């Protein structure tokens, strides 16, 4: 769906204009070239395309809200927390303290770039956890998808030049849901859509007439390994993305 009207529209939609008017594509745009089977499944379950788009847009708004609040907390600020995300933000603040996650406020929500590979992105944070320095990326998805490996490998190599000590990557997932008081099933509301998550191999959960308690937040931290392998995949995705947008990229001088 390459329906951009002007070079500037393409540039704004797909990348960042950096200092000296240099333009690089965004990491998240590049990663979009990879098919996401879970997304097809989501579309198939929705009544129609429009309804699915609405849920996606609303989810993005909620995700941005959580990102902004979390980053403000990481920067040592005391942000006003929108009521709807209070449970997840309380869980987040507690998690930071309990796990001794150190973040340098100067490196939260920063623009990054690789001149060697000509891409740019926005980093959530650089953190020190358990003695290691790593890329910390915040997600509000319902699980930690493997695609995040590709995205964060690009961040890793862009930042590695500035921080030679950088040695790893983490995904920190922030979520909230209501738990069934009888069986532990989770009712997750996102983008205006409610979803009950159960373990399908558990007969008790399957037959339970759920009684959901109050919203509770929870945090999942996952370290990602084997960054070299992920970065090869990123460069492959980048090549494919460039092929897809060849015409525009030549027009704006990014490709020769
Ligand atoms: Zn239940």
CSV table of N, CA and C in Angstrom, one decimal, residues 142-245:
chain,number,residue,atom,x,y,z
A,142,UNK,N,-0.2,-7.9,24.2
A,142,UNK,CA,-0.6,-9.0,25.1
A,142,UNK,C,0.4,-10.0,25.4
A,143,UNK,N,1.4,-10.1,24.5
A,143,UNK,CA,2.5,-10.9,24.8
A,143,UNK,C,3.8,-10.3,24.2
A,144,UNK,N,4.9,-11.0,24.6
A,144,UNK,CA,6.2,-10.5,24.0
A,144,UNK,C,6.4,-11.3,22.7
A,145,UNK,N,6.2,-10.6,21.6
A,145,UNK,CA,6.4,-11.3,20.3
A,145,UNK,C,7.8,-11.4,19.9
A,146,UNK,N,8.1,-12.4,19.1
A,146,UNK,CA,9.5,-12.6,18.7
A,146,UNK,C,10.0,-11.5,17.8
A,147,UNK,N,9.1,-10.9,17.1
A,147,UNK,CA,9.5,-9.8,16.2
A,147,UNK,C,10.2,-8.6,16.9
A,148,UNK,N,10.0,-8.5,18.2
A,148,UNK,CA,10.7,-7.5,19.0
A,148,UNK,C,12.2,-7.7,19.0
A,149,UNK,N,12.6,-8.9,18.8
A,149,UNK,CA,14.1,-9.2,18.7
A,149,UNK,C,14.7,-8.4,17.6
A,150,UNK,N,14.0,-8.4,16.4
A,150,UNK,CA,14.5,-7.7,15.2
A,150,UNK,C,14.6,-6.2,15.5
A,151,UNK,N,13.6,-5.6,16.0
A,151,UNK,CA,13.5,-4.2,16.3
A,151,UNK,C,14.6,-3.8,17.2
A,152,UNK,N,14.7,-4.5,18.4
A,152,UNK,CA,15.7,-4.1,19.4
A,152,UNK,C,17.1,-4.4,19.0
A,153,UNK,N,17.4,-5.3,18.0
A,153,UNK,CA,18.7,-5.5,17.6
A,153,UNK,C,19.2,-4.3,16.8
A,154,UNK,N,18.3,-3.6,16.1
A,154,UNK,CA,18.7,-2.4,15.4
A,154,UNK,C,19.0,-1.3,16.4
A,155,UNK,N,18.3,-1.2,17.5
A,155,UNK,CA,18.6,-0.2,18.5
A,155,UNK,C,19.9,-0.5,19.1
A,156,UNK,N,20.1,-1.8,19.4
A,156,UNK,CA,21.4,-2.2,20.1
A,156,UNK,C,22.6,-1.8,19.3
A,157,UNK,N,22.6,-2.1,18.0
A,157,UNK,CA,23.8,-1.8,17.2
A,157,UNK,C,24.0,-0.3,17.0
A,158,UNK,N,22.9,0.5,17.0
A,158,UNK,CA,23.0,1.9,16.8
A,158,UNK,C,23.6,2.5,18.1
A,159,UNK,N,23.2,2.0,19.2
A,159,UNK,CA,23.7,2.6,20.5
A,159,UNK,C,25.0,2.0,21.0
A,160,UNK,N,25.3,0.9,20.5
A,160,UNK,CA,26.6,0.2,20.8
A,160,UNK,C,27.8,1.1,20.5
A,161,UNK,N,27.7,1.9,19.4
A,161,UNK,CA,28.8,2.8,19.1
A,161,UNK,C,29.0,3.8,20.1
A,162,UNK,N,28.0,4.3,20.8
A,162,UNK,CA,28.1,5.3,21.8
A,162,UNK,C,28.3,4.7,23.2
A,163,UNK,N,27.8,3.5,23.4
A,163,UNK,CA,28.0,2.8,24.7
A,163,UNK,C,28.6,1.5,24.5
A,164,UNK,N,30.0,1.4,24.4
A,164,UNK,CA,30.6,0.2,24.2
A,164,UNK,C,30.3,-0.9,25.2
A,165,UNK,N,29.9,-0.4,26.4
A,165,UNK,CA,29.6,-1.4,27.5
A,165,UNK,C,28.3,-2.1,27.3
A,166,UNK,N,27.5,-1.6,26.4
A,166,UNK,CA,26.1,-2.2,26.1
A,166,UNK,C,26.3,-3.7,25.8
A,167,UNK,N,25.5,-4.5,26.6
A,167,UNK,CA,25.7,-5.9,26.4
A,167,UNK,C,24.4,-6.7,26.2
A,168,UNK,N,23.3,-6.1,26.4
A,168,UNK,CA,22.1,-6.9,26.2
A,168,UNK,C,20.8,-6.1,25.9
A,169,UNK,N,19.7,-6.7,25.8
A,169,UNK,CA,18.4,-6.1,25.5
A,169,UNK,C,17.3,-6.7,26.4
A,170,UNK,N,16.4,-5.9,26.8
A,170,UNK,CA,15.2,-6.4,27.5
A,170,UNK,C,13.9,-5.8,26.9
A,171,UNK,N,12.9,-6.6,27.0
A,171,UNK,CA,11.5,-6.1,26.7
A,171,UNK,C,10.9,-6.0,28.1
A,172,UNK,N,10.3,-4.9,28.4
A,172,UNK,CA,9.5,-4.8,29.6
A,172,UNK,C,8.1,-4.6,29.2
A,173,UNK,N,7.3,-5.6,29.5
A,173,UNK,CA,5.9,-5.5,29.1
A,173,UNK,C,5.0,-5.1,30.2
A,174,UNK,N,4.2,-4.1,30.0
A,174,UNK,CA,3.3,-3.5,31.0
A,174,UNK,C,1.8,-3.8,30.5
A,175,UNK,N,1.1,-4.4,31.4
A,175,UNK,CA,-0.3,-4.7,31.1
A,175,UNK,C,-1.2,-4.7,32.3
A,176,UNK,N,-2.5,-4.7,32.1
A,176,UNK,CA,-3.4,-4.8,33.2
A,176,UNK,C,-4.6,-5.6,32.8
A,177,UNK,N,-5.2,-6.3,33.7
A,177,UNK,CA,-6.4,-7.1,33.4
A,177,UNK,C,-7.1,-7.4,34.7
A,178,UNK,N,-8.3,-7.9,34.6
A,178,UNK,CA,-9.1,-8.4,35.8
A,178,UNK,C,-9.0,-9.9,35.8
A,179,UNK,N,-8.7,-10.4,37.0
A,179,UNK,CA,-8.5,-11.9,37.2
A,179,UNK,C,-9.8,-12.5,37.7
A,180,UNK,N,-10.1,-13.7,37.2
A,180,UNK,CA,-11.3,-14.4,37.8
A,180,UNK,C,-10.9,-14.9,39.2
A,181,UNK,N,-11.8,-14.6,40.1
A,181,UNK,CA,-11.5,-15.0,41.5
A,181,UNK,C,-11.6,-16.5,41.8
A,182,UNK,N,-12.2,-17.2,40.8
A,182,UNK,CA,-12.3,-18.7,41.0
A,182,UNK,C,-11.2,-19.4,40.3
A,183,UNK,N,-10.9,-19.0,39.0
A,183,UNK,CA,-10.0,-19.9,38.3
A,183,UNK,C,-8.7,-19.1,37.8
A,184,UNK,N,-8.7,-17.9,38.0
A,184,UNK,CA,-7.5,-17.1,37.6
A,184,UNK,C,-7.4,-16.7,36.1
A,185,UNK,N,-8.5,-16.9,35.3
A,185,UNK,CA,-8.6,-16.4,34.0
A,185,UNK,C,-8.5,-14.9,34.0
A,186,UNK,N,-7.9,-14.4,32.9
A,186,UNK,CA,-7.7,-12.9,32.8
A,186,UNK,C,-8.7,-12.3,31.8
A,187,UNK,N,-9.3,-11.2,32.2
A,187,UNK,CA,-10.1,-10.4,31.3
A,187,UNK,C,-9.3,-9.2,31.0
A,188,UNK,N,-9.0,-9.1,29.7
A,188,UNK,CA,-8.1,-8.0,29.3
A,188,UNK,C,-8.9,-7.1,28.4
A,189,UNK,N,-8.9,-5.8,28.7
A,189,UNK,CA,-9.6,-4.9,27.8
A,189,UNK,C,-8.6,-4.0,27.2
A,190,UNK,N,-8.6,-4.0,25.8
A,190,UNK,CA,-7.7,-3.1,25.2
A,190,UNK,C,-8.4,-2.6,23.9
A,191,UNK,N,-8.3,-1.3,23.6
A,191,UNK,CA,-8.8,-0.8,22.4
A,191,UNK,C,-10.3,-0.9,22.4
A,192,UNK,N,-11.0,-1.0,23.6
A,192,UNK,CA,-12.4,-1.1,23.7
A,192,UNK,C,-12.9,-2.5,23.4
A,193,UNK,N,-12.0,-3.5,23.3
A,193,UNK,CA,-12.4,-4.8,23.1
A,193,UNK,C,-12.0,-5.7,24.3
A,194,UNK,N,-12.9,-6.5,24.8
A,194,UNK,CA,-12.6,-7.3,26.0
A,194,UNK,C,-12.4,-8.7,25.5
A,195,UNK,N,-11.4,-9.3,26.2
A,195,UNK,CA,-11.0,-10.7,25.8
A,195,UNK,C,-10.7,-11.5,27.0
A,196,UNK,N,-11.2,-12.7,27.1
A,196,UNK,CA,-10.9,-13.5,28.2
A,196,UNK,C,-9.8,-14.5,27.8
A,197,UNK,N,-8.8,-14.5,28.7
A,197,UNK,CA,-7.6,-15.3,28.4
A,197,UNK,C,-7.6,-16.5,29.4
A,198,UNK,N,-7.7,-17.7,28.8
A,198,UNK,CA,-7.7,-18.9,29.7
A,198,UNK,C,-6.7,-19.9,29.1
A,199,UNK,N,-6.3,-20.8,30.0
A,199,UNK,CA,-5.5,-22.0,29.5
A,199,UNK,C,-6.5,-23.0,29.0
A,200,UNK,N,-6.5,-23.3,27.7
A,200,UNK,CA,-7.5,-24.1,27.1
A,200,UNK,C,-7.4,-25.6,27.5
A,201,UNK,N,-6.2,-26.0,28.0
A,201,UNK,CA,-6.1,-27.4,28.4
A,201,UNK,C,-6.6,-27.5,29.9
A,202,UNK,N,-7.1,-26.5,30.5
A,202,UNK,CA,-7.5,-26.6,31.9
A,202,UNK,C,-9.1,-26.7,31.9
A,203,UNK,N,-9.6,-27.9,32.1
A,203,UNK,CA,-11.1,-28.0,32.1
A,203,UNK,C,-11.8,-27.1,33.1
A,204,UNK,N,-11.2,-26.9,34.2
A,204,UNK,CA,-11.9,-26.1,35.2
A,204,UNK,C,-12.0,-24.6,34.7
A,205,UNK,N,-11.0,-24.1,34.1
A,205,UNK,CA,-11.0,-22.8,33.5
A,205,UNK,C,-12.1,-22.7,32.4
A,206,UNK,N,-12.1,-23.8,31.6
A,206,UNK,CA,-13.0,-23.8,30.5
A,206,UNK,C,-14.5,-23.7,30.9
A,207,UNK,N,-14.8,-24.4,32.0
A,207,UNK,CA,-16.2,-24.4,32.4
A,207,UNK,C,-16.6,-23.4,33.5
A,208,UNK,N,-15.6,-22.7,33.9
A,208,UNK,CA,-15.8,-21.7,35.0
A,208,UNK,C,-16.8,-20.6,34.6
A,209,UNK,N,-17.7,-20.2,35.5
A,209,UNK,CA,-18.5,-19.0,35.2
A,209,UNK,C,-17.8,-17.9,35.9
A,210,UNK,N,-16.9,-17.2,35.1
A,210,UNK,CA,-15.9,-16.3,35.8
A,210,UNK,C,-16.6,-15.2,36.6
A,211,UNK,N,-15.9,-14.9,37.7
A,211,UNK,CA,-16.2,-13.7,38.4
A,211,UNK,C,-15.0,-12.9,38.5
A,212,UNK,N,-14.9,-11.8,37.7
A,212,UNK,CA,-13.7,-11.0,37.6
A,212,UNK,C,-13.6,-10.0,38.7
A,213,UNK,N,-12.4,-9.9,39.3
A,213,UNK,CA,-12.1,-9.0,40.4
A,213,UNK,C,-11.7,-7.6,39.8
A,214,UNK,N,-11.1,-6.8,40.6
A,214,UNK,CA,-10.7,-5.4,40.1
A,214,UNK,C,-9.5,-5.5,39.2
A,215,UNK,N,-9.2,-4.5,38.4
A,215,UNK,CA,-8.1,-4.4,37.5
A,215,UNK,C,-6.8,-4.5,38.3
A,216,UNK,N,-5.9,-5.4,37.8
A,216,UNK,CA,-4.6,-5.4,38.4
A,216,UNK,C,-3.5,-5.3,37.3
A,217,UNK,N,-2.4,-4.6,37.6
A,217,UNK,CA,-1.4,-4.4,36.7
A,217,UNK,C,-0.4,-5.5,36.8
A,218,UNK,N,0.3,-5.8,35.8
A,218,UNK,CA,1.5,-6.7,35.9
A,218,UNK,C,2.6,-6.4,34.9
A,219,UNK,N,3.7,-6.8,35.3
A,219,UNK,CA,4.9,-6.5,34.5
A,219,UNK,C,5.7,-7.8,34.2
A,220,UNK,N,6.1,-7.8,32.9
A,220,UNK,CA,7.0,-9.0,32.5
A,220,UNK,C,8.2,-8.4,31.9
A,221,UNK,N,9.4,-8.9,32.4
A,221,UNK,CA,10.7,-8.5,31.9
A,221,UNK,C,11.3,-9.7,31.2
A,222,UNK,N,11.7,-9.5,29.9
A,222,UNK,CA,12.4,-10.6,29.2
A,222,UNK,C,13.7,-10.1,28.6
A,223,UNK,N,14.7,-10.9,28.9
A,223,UNK,CA,16.0,-10.5,28.3
A,223,UNK,C,16.1,-11.3,26.9
A,224,UNK,N,16.6,-10.6,25.9
A,224,UNK,CA,16.7,-11.1,24.6
A,224,UNK,C,18.2,-11.5,24.3
A,225,UNK,N,18.4,-12.7,23.8
A,225,UNK,CA,19.8,-13.1,23.6
A,225,UNK,C,20.1,-13.2,22.1
A,226,UNK,N,21.3,-13.4,21.8
A,226,UNK,CA,21.7,-13.7,20.4
A,226,UNK,C,21.4,-12.5,19.4
A,227,UNK,N,21.9,-11.4,19.8
A,227,UNK,CA,21.7,-10.1,19.1
A,227,UNK,C,22.2,-10.2,17.6
A,228,UNK,N,23.3,-10.9,17.4
A,228,UNK,CA,23.9,-10.9,16.0
A,228,UNK,C,22.9,-11.5,15.1
A,229,UNK,N,22.3,-12.6,15.5
A,229,UNK,CA,21.4,-13.4,14.7
A,229,UNK,C,20.1,-12.5,14.4
A,230,UNK,N,19.7,-11.8,15.4
A,230,UNK,CA,18.5,-10.9,15.2
A,230,UNK,C,18.8,-9.7,14.2
A,231,UNK,N,20.1,-9.2,14.3
A,231,UNK,CA,20.5,-8.1,13.5
A,231,UNK,C,20.6,-8.5,12.0
A,232,UNK,N,21.0,-9.8,11.8
A,232,UNK,CA,21.0,-10.3,10.4
A,232,UNK,C,19.6,-10.2,9.8
A,233,UNK,N,18.7,-10.7,10.6
A,233,UNK,CA,17.3,-10.7,10.2
A,233,UNK,C,16.8,-9.2,10.0
A,234,UNK,N,17.2,-8.3,10.8
A,234,UNK,CA,16.9,-6.9,10.6
A,234,UNK,C,17.4,-6.4,9.3
A,235,UNK,N,18.7,-6.7,9.0
A,235,UNK,CA,19.3,-6.2,7.7
A,235,UNK,C,18.6,-6.8,6.5
A,236,UNK,N,18.1,-8.1,6.7
A,236,UNK,CA,17.3,-8.7,5.6
A,236,UNK,C,16.0,-8.0,5.4
A,237,UNK,N,15.3,-7.7,6.5
A,237,UNK,CA,14.1,-7.0,6.5
A,237,UNK,C,14.3,-5.6,5.8
A,238,UNK,N,15.4,-5.0,6.2
A,238,UNK,CA,15.7,-3.6,5.7
A,238,UNK,C,15.8,-3.7,4.2
A,239,UNK,N,16.6,-4.7,3.7
A,239,UNK,CA,16.8,-4.8,2.2
A,239,UNK,C,15.5,-5.0,1.5
A,240,UNK,N,14.6,-5.8,2.1
A,240,UNK,CA,13.3,-6.1,1.5
A,240,UNK,C,12.4,-4.8,1.5
A,241,UNK,N,12.5,-4.1,2.6
A,241,UNK,CA,11.7,-2.8,2.7
A,241,UNK,C,12.2,-1.8,1.7
A,242,UNK,N,13.5,-1.8,1.5
A,242,UNK,CA,14.1,-0.8,0.5
A,242,UNK,C,13.6,-1.2,-0.9
A,243,UNK,N,13.6,-2.5,-1.2
A,243,UNK,CA,13.1,-3.0,-2.5
A,243,UNK,C,11.7,-2.6,-2.7
A,244,UNK,N,10.9,-2.8,-1.7
A,244,UNK,CA,9.4,-2.4,-1.8
A,244,UNK,C,9.2,-0.9,-2.1
A,245,UNK,N,10.0,-0.1,-1.5
A,245,UNK,CA,9.9,1.4,-1.7
A,245,UNK,C,10.9,2.0,-2.6
